[in-house]
Coordinates of N, CA and C in Angstrom, one line a residue:
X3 N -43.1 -0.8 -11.7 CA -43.1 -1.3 -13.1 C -43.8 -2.7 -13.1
X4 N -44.5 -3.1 -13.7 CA -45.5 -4.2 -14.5 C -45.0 -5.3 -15.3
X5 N -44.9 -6.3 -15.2 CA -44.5 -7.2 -16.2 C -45.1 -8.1 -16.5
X6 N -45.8 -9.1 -17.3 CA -46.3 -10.0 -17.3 C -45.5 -11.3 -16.9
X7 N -46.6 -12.5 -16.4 CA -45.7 -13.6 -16.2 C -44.8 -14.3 -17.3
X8 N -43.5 -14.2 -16.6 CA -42.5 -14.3 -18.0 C -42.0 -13.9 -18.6
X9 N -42.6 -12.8 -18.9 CA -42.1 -11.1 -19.9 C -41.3 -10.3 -19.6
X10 N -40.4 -9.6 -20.6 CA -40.1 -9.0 -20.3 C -39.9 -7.6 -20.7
X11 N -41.2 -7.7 -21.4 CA -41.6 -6.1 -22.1 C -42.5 -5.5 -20.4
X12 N -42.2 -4.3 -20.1 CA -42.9 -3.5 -19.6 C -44.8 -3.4 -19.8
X13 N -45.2 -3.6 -19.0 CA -47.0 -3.2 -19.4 C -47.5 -1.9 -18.6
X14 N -46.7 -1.4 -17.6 CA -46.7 -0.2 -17.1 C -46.1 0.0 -16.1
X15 N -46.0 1.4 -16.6 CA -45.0 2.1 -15.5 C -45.9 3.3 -14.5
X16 N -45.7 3.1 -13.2 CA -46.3 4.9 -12.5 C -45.2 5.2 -11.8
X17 N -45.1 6.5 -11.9 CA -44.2 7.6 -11.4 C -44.5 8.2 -10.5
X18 N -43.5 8.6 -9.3 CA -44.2 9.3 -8.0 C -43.1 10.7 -7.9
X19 N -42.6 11.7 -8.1 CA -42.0 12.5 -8.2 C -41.6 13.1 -6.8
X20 N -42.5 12.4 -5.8 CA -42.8 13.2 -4.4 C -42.2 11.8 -3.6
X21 N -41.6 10.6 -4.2 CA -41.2 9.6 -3.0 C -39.9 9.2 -3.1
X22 N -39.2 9.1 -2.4 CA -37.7 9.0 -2.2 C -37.6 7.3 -1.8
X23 N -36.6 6.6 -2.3 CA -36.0 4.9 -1.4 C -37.5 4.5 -1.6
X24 N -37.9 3.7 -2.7 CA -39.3 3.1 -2.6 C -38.8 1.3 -2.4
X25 N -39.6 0.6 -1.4 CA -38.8 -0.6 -0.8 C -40.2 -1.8 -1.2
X26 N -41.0 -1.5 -1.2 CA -41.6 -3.3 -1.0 C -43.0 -2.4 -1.9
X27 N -43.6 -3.1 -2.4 CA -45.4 -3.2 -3.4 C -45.7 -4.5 -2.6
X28 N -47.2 -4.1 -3.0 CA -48.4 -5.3 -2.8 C -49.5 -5.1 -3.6
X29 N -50.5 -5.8 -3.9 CA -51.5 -5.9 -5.1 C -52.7 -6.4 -4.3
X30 N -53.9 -5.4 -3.6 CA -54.6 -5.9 -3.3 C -55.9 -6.9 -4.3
X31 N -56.1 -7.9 -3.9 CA -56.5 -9.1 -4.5 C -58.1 -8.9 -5.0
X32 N -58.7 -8.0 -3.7 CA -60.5 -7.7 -4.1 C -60.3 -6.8 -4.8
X33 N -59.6 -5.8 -5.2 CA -59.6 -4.4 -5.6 C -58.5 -3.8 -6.4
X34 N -57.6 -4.6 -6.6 CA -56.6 -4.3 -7.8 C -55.4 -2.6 -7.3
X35 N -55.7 -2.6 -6.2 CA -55.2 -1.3 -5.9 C -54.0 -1.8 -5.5
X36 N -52.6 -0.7 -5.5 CA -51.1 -1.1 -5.1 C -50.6 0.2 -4.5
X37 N -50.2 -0.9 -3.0 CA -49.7 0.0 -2.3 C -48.0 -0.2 -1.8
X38 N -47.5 0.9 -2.0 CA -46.0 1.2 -2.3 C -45.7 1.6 -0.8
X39 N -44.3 1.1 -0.5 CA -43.7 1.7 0.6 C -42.6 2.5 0.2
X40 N -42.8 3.5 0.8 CA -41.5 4.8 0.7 C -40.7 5.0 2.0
X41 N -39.2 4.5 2.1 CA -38.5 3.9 3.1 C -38.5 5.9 3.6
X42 N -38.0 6.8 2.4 CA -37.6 8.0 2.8 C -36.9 8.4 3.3
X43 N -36.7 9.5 3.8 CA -35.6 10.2 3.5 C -35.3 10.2 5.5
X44 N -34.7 10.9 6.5 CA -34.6 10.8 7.3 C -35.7 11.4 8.3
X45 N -36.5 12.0 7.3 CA -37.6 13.4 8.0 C -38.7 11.9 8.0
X46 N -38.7 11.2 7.4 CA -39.8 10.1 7.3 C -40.3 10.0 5.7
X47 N -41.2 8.5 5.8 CA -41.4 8.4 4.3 C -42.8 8.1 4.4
X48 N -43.7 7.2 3.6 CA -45.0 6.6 3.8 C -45.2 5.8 2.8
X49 N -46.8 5.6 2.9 CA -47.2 4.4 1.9 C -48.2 4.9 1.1
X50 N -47.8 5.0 -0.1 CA -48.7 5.2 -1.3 C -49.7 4.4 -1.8
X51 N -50.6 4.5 -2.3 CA -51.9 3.7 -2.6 C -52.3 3.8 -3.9
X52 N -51.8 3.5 -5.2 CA -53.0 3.9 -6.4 C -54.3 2.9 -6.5
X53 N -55.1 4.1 -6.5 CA -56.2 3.0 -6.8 C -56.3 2.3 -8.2
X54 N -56.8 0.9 -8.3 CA -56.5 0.0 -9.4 C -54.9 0.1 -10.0
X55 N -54.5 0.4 -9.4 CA -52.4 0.6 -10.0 C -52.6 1.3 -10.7
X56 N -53.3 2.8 -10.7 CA -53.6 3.8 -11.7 C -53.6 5.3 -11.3
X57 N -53.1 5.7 -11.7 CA -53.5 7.4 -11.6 C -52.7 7.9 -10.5
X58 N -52.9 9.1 -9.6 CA -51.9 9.6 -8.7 C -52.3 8.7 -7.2
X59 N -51.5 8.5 -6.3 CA -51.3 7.8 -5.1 C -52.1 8.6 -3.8
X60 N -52.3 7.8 -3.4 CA -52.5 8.5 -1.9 C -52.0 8.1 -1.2
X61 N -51.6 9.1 -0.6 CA -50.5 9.2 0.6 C -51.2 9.1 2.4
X62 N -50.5 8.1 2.7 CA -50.5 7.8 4.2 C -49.1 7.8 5.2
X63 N -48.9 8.8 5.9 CA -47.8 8.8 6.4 C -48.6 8.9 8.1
X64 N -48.7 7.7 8.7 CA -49.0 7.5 10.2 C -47.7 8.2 10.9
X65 N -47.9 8.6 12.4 CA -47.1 9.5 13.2 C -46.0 8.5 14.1
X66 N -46.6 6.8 13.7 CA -46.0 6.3 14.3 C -45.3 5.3 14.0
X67 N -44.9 5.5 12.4 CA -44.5 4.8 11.2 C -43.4 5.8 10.8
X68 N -42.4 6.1 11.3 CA -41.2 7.0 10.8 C -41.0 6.7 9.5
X69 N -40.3 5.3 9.6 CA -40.0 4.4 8.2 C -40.2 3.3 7.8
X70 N -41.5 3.1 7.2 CA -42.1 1.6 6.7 C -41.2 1.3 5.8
X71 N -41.1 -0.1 5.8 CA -40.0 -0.8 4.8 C -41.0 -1.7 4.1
X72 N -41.2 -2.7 4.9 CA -42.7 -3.5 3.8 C -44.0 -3.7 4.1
X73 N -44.7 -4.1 3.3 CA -46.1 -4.4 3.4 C -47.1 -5.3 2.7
X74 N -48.1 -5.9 2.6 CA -48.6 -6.5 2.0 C -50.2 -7.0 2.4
X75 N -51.6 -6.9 1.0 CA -52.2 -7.2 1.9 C -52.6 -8.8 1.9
X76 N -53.6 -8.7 3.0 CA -54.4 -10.0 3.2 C -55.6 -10.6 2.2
X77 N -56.3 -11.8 2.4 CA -57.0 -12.1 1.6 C -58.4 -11.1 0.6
X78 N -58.3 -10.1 2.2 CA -59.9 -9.9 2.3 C -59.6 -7.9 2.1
X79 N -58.1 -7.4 1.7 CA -57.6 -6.6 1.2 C -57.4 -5.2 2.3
X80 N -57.4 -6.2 3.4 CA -56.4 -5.6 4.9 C -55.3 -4.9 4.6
X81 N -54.5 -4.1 4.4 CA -53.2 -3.5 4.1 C -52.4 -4.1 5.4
X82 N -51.1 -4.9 5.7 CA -50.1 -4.4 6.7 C -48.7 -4.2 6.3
X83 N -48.2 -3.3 7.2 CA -47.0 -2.7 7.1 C -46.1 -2.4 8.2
X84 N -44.8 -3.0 7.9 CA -44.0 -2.7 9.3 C -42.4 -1.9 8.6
X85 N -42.1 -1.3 10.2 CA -41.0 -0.7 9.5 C -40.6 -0.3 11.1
X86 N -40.0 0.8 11.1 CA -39.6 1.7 12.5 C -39.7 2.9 13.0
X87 N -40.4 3.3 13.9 CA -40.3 4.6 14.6 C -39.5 5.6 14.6
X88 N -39.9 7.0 15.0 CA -39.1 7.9 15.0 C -37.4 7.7 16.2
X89 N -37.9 6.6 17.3 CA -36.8 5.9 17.9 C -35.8 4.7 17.5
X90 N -36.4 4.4 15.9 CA -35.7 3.3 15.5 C -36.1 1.9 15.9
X91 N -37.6 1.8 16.4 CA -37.9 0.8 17.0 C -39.1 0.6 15.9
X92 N -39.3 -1.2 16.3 CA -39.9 -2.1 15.3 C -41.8 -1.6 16.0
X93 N -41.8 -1.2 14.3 CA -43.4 -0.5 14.8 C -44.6 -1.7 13.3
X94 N -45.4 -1.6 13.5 CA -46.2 -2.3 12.6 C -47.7 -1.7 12.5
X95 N -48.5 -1.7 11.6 CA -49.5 -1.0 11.1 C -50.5 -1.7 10.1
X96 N -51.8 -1.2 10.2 CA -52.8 -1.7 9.3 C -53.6 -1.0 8.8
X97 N -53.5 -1.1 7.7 CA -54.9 -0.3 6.8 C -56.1 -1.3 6.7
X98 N -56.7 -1.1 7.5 CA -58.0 -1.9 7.0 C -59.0 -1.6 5.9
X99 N -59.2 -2.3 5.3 CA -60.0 -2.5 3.9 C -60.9 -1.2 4.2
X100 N -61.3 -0.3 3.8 CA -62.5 0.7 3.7 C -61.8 1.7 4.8
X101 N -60.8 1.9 5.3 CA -60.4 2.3 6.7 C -59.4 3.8 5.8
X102 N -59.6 5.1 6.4 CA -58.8 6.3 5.6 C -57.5 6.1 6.6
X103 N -57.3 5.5 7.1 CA -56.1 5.8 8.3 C -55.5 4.7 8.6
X104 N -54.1 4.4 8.5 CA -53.2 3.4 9.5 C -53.8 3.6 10.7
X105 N -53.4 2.4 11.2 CA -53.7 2.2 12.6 C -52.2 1.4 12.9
X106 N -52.1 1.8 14.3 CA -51.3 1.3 15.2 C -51.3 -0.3 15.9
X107 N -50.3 -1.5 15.5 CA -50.8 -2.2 16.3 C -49.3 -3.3 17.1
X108 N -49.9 -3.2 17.9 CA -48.2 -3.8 19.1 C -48.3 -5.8 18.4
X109 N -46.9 -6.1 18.4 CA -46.5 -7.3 17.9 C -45.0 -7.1 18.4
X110 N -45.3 -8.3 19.5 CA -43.6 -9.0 20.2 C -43.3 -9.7 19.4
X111 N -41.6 -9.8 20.0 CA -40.5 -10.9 19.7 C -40.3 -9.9 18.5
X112 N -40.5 -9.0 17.5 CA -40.0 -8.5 16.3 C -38.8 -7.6 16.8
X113 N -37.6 -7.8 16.6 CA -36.5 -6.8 16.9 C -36.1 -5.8 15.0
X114 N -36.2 -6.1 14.1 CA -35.8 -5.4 13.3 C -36.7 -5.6 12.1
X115 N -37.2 -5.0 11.5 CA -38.2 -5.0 10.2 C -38.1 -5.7 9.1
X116 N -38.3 -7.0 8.9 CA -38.1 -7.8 7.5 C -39.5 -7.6 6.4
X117 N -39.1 -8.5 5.6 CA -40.7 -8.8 4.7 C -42.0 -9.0 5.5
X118 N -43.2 -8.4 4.8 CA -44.5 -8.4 5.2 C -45.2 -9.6 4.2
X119 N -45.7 -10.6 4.6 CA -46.1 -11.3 3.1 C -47.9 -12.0 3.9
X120 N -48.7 -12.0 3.5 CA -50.3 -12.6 3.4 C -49.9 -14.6 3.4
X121 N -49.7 -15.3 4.3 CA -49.8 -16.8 4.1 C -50.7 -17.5 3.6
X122 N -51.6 -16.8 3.6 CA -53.3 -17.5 3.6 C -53.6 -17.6 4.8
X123 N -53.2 -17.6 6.0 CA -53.9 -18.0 7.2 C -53.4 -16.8 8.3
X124 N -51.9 -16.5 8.3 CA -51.5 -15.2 9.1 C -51.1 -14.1 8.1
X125 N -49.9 -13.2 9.1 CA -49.4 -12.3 8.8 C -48.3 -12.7 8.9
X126 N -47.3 -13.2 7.7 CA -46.1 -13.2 8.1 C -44.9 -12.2 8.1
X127 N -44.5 -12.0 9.5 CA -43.8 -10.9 9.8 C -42.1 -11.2 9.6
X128 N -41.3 -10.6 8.8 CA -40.2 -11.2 8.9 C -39.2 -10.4 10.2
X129 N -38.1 -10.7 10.8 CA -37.3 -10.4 11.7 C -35.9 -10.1 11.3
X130 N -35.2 -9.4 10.8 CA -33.9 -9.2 10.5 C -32.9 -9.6 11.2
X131 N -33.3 -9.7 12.6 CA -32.4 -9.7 14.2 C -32.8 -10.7 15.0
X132 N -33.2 -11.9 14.4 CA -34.0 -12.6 15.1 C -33.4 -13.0 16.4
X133 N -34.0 -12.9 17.9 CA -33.3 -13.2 18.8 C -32.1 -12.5 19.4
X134 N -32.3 -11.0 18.3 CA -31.3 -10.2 19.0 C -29.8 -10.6 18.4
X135 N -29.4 -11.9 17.4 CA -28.5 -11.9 16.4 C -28.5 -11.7 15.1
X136 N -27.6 -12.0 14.5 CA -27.6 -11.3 13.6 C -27.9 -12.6 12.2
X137 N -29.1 -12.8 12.2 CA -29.8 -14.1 11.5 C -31.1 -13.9 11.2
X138 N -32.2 -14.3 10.4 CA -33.4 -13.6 9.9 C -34.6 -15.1 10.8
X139 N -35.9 -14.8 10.7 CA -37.0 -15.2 10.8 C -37.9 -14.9 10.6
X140 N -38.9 -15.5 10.5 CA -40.2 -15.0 10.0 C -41.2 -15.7 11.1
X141 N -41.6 -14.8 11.8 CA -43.0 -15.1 13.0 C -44.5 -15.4 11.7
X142 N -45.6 -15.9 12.4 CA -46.7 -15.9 12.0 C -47.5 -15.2 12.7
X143 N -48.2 -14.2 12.3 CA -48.9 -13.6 13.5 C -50.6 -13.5 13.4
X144 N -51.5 -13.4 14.2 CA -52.7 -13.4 14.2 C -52.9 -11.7 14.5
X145 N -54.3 -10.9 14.2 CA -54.5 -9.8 14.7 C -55.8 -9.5 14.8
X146 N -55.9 -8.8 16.4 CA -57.2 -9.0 17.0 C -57.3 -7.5 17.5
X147 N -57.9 -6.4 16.8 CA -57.7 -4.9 17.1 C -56.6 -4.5 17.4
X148 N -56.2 -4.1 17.9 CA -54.7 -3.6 18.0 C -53.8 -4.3 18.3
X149 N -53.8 -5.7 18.4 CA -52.5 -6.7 18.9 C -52.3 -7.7 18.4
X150 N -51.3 -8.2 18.0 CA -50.9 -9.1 17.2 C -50.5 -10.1 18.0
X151 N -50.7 -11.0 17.9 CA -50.3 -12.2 18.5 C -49.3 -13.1 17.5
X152 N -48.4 -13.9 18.2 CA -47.5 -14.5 17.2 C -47.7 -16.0 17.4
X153 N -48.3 -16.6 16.7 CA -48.7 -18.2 16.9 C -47.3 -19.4 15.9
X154 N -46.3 -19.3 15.4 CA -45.7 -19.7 15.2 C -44.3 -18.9 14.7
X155 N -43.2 -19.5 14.3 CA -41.8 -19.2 13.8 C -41.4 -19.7 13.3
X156 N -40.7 -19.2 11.9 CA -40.4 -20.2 10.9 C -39.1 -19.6 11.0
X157 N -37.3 -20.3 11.5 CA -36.5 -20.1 12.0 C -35.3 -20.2 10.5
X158 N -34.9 -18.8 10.1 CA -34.0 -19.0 8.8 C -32.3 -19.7 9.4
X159 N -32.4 -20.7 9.6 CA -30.9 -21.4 9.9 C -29.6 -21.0 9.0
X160 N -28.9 -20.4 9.3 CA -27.8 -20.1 8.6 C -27.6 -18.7 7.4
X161 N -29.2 -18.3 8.0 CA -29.3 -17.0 7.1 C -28.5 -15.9 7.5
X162 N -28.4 -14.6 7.4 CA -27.5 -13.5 7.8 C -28.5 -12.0 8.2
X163 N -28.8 -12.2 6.1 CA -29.8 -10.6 6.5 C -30.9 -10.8 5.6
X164 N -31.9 -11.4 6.0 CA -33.5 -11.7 4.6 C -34.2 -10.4 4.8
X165 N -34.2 -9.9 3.8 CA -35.4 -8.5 3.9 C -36.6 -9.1 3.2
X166 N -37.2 -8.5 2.0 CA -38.6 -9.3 1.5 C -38.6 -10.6 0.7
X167 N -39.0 -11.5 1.8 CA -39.3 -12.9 0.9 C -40.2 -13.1 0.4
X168 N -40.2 -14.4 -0.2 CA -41.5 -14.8 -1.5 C -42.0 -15.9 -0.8
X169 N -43.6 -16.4 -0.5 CA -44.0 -17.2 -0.4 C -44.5 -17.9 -1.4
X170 N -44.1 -19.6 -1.7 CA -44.9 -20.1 -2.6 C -44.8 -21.7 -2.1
X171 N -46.0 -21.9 -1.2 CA -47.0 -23.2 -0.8 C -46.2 -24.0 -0.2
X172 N -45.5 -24.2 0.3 CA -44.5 -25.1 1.8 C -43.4 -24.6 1.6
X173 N -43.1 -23.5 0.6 CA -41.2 -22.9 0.5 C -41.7 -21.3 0.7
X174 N -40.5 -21.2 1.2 CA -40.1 -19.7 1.0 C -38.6 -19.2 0.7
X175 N -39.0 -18.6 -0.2 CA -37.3 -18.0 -0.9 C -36.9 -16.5 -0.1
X176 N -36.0 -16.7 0.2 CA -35.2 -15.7 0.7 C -34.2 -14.7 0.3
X177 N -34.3 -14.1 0.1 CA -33.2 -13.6 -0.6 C -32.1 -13.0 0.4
X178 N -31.0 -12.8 0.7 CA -29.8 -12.6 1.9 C -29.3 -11.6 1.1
X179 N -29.5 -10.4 1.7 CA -29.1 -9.0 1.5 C -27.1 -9.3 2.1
X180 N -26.7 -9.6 2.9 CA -25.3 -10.3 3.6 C -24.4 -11.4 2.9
X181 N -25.4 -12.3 2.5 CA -25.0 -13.7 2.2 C -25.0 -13.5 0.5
X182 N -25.8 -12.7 -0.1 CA -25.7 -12.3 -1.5 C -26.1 -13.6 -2.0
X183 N -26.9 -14.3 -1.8 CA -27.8 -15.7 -2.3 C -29.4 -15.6 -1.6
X184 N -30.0 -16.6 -2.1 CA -31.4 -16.9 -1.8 C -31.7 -18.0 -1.9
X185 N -31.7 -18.6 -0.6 CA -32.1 -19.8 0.5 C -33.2 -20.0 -0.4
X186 N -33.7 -21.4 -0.4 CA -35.1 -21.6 -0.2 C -35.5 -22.9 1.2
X187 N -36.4 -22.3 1.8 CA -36.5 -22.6 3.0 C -38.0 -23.4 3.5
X188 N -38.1 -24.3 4.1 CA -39.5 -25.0 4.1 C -40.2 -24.0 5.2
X189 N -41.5 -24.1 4.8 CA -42.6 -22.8 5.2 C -43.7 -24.0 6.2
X190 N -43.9 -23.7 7.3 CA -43.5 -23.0 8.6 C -42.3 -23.6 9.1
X191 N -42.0 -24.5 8.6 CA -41.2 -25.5 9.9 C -40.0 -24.6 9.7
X192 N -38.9 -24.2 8.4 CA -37.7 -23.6 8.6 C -37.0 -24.2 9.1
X193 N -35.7 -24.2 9.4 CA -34.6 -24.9 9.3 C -33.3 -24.0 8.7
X194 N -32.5 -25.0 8.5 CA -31.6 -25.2 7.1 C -32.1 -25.1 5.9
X195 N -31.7 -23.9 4.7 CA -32.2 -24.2 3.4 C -32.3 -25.2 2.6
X196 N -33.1 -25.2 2.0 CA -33.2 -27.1 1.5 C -32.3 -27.1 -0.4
X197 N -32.2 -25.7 -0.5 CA -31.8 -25.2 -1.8 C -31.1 -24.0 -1.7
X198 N -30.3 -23.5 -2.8 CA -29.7 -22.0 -2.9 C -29.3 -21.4 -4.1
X199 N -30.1 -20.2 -4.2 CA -29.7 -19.7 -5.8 C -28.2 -18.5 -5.7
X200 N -27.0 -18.4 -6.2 CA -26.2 -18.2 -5.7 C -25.6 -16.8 -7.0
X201 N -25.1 -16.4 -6.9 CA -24.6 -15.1 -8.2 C -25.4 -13.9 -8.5
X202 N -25.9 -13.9 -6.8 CA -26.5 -12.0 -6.8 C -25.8 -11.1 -6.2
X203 N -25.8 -9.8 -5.9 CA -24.8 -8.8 -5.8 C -26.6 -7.9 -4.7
X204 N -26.4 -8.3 -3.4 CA -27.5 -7.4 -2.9 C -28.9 -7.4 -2.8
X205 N -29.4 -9.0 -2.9 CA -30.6 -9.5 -3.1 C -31.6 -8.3 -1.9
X206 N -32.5 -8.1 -2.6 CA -33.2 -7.6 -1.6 C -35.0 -8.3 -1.4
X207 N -35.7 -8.9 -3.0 CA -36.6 -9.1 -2.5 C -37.0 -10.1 -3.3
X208 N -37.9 -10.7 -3.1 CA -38.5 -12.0 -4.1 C -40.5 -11.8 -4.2
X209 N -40.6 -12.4 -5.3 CA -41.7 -12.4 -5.6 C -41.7 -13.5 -6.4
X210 N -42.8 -14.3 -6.1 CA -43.5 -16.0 -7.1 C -44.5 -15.9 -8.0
X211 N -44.4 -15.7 -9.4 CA -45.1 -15.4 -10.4 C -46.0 -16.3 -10.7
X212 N -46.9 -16.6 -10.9 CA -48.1 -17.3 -11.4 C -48.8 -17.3 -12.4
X213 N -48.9 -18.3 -12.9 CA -49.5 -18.4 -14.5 C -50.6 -17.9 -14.1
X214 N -51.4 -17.5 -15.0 CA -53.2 -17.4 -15.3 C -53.4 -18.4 -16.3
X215 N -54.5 -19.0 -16.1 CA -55.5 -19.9 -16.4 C -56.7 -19.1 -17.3
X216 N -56.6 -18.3 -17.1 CA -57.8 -18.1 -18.6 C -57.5 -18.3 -19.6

């Protein structure tokens, strides 16, 4: 569903009849296309594509993508997506711009599948399990053919369970699926939240709206 910034009339709706548990969107930025993650059902789910946010989806269901949770793209309208294997393990993926196929690509330190979000400069990968407890982070990662490299960590202090956060310019909002609030947290350095928005029931995702200037 579509809203304008601010609004709260509807500007459009698409319907997918064929996708089950739909979890994270993204809005490619060269090309206006939006690609949907379908968490699915236990057989597996995938990521749908409408081109310009229009008309019927195309479907990508990679062999090594059991269950993508989020995704998002890059500047230059890279698709990435992470989620888990048919073993339950933390798998990650890219559509590259012009590319008909996910591709496969290895990224350490991730133990459980958080938000996928574009920083301007990496991939920020979030961590549900960071460290193997039970507290959230978000790695930075670089990607060079099939491998991701993690060049920083932005450490959620006191968080519980952050699934998709919102980036907006030295903060990131979190929303705490556990904690049933939304940290806001300084972007990279992380910490202690510096803020908290408190009286949600099940936060799952954030997104930072932006005026237009025309």
């Amino acid at each position: 569903v579509e809203f304008a910034h601010g609004g709260t009339k509807r500007l459009a709706t698409l319907k997918n009849t064929q996708a089950r548990n739909l979890l994270g969107c993204s809005v490619d930025p060269t090309s206006g296309d939006l690609a949907v993650t379908e968490l699915g059902p236990a057989s597996g789910g995938a990521v749908w594509v409408y081109a310009n946010a229009k008309g019927t989806p195309k479907k990508y269901a990679p062999s090594f993508l059991n269950s993508p949770y989020f995704l998002s793209y890059d500047g230059a309208g890279n698709l990435f997506v992470d989620g888990l294997d048919n073993n339950g393990v933390f798998a990650f993926g890219e559509l590259a711009s012009g590319s008909s196929s996910v591709k496969s690509i290895s990224v350490p330190n991730v133990t459980f599948p958080g938000g996928v979000q574009w920083d301007g400069a990496n991939v920020a990968i979030g961590d549900q399990f960071y460290q193997n407890h039970h507290q959230s982070a978000i790695y930075q990662v670089t990607v060079s053919g099939s491998t991701g490299s993690v060049v920083g960590t932005t450490p959620l202090t006191g968080s519980c369970d952050v699934l998709q956060f919102g980036l907006s310019g030295s903060s990131v909002i979190a929303p705490d699926d556990c904690l049933n609030n939304a940290g806001f947290y300084s972007y990279p350095a992380g910490g202690p939240p510096t803020n908290t928005l408190t009286g949600f029931q099940y936060p799952v995702g954030a997104a930072v709206s932006v005026a237009s200037h025309h």
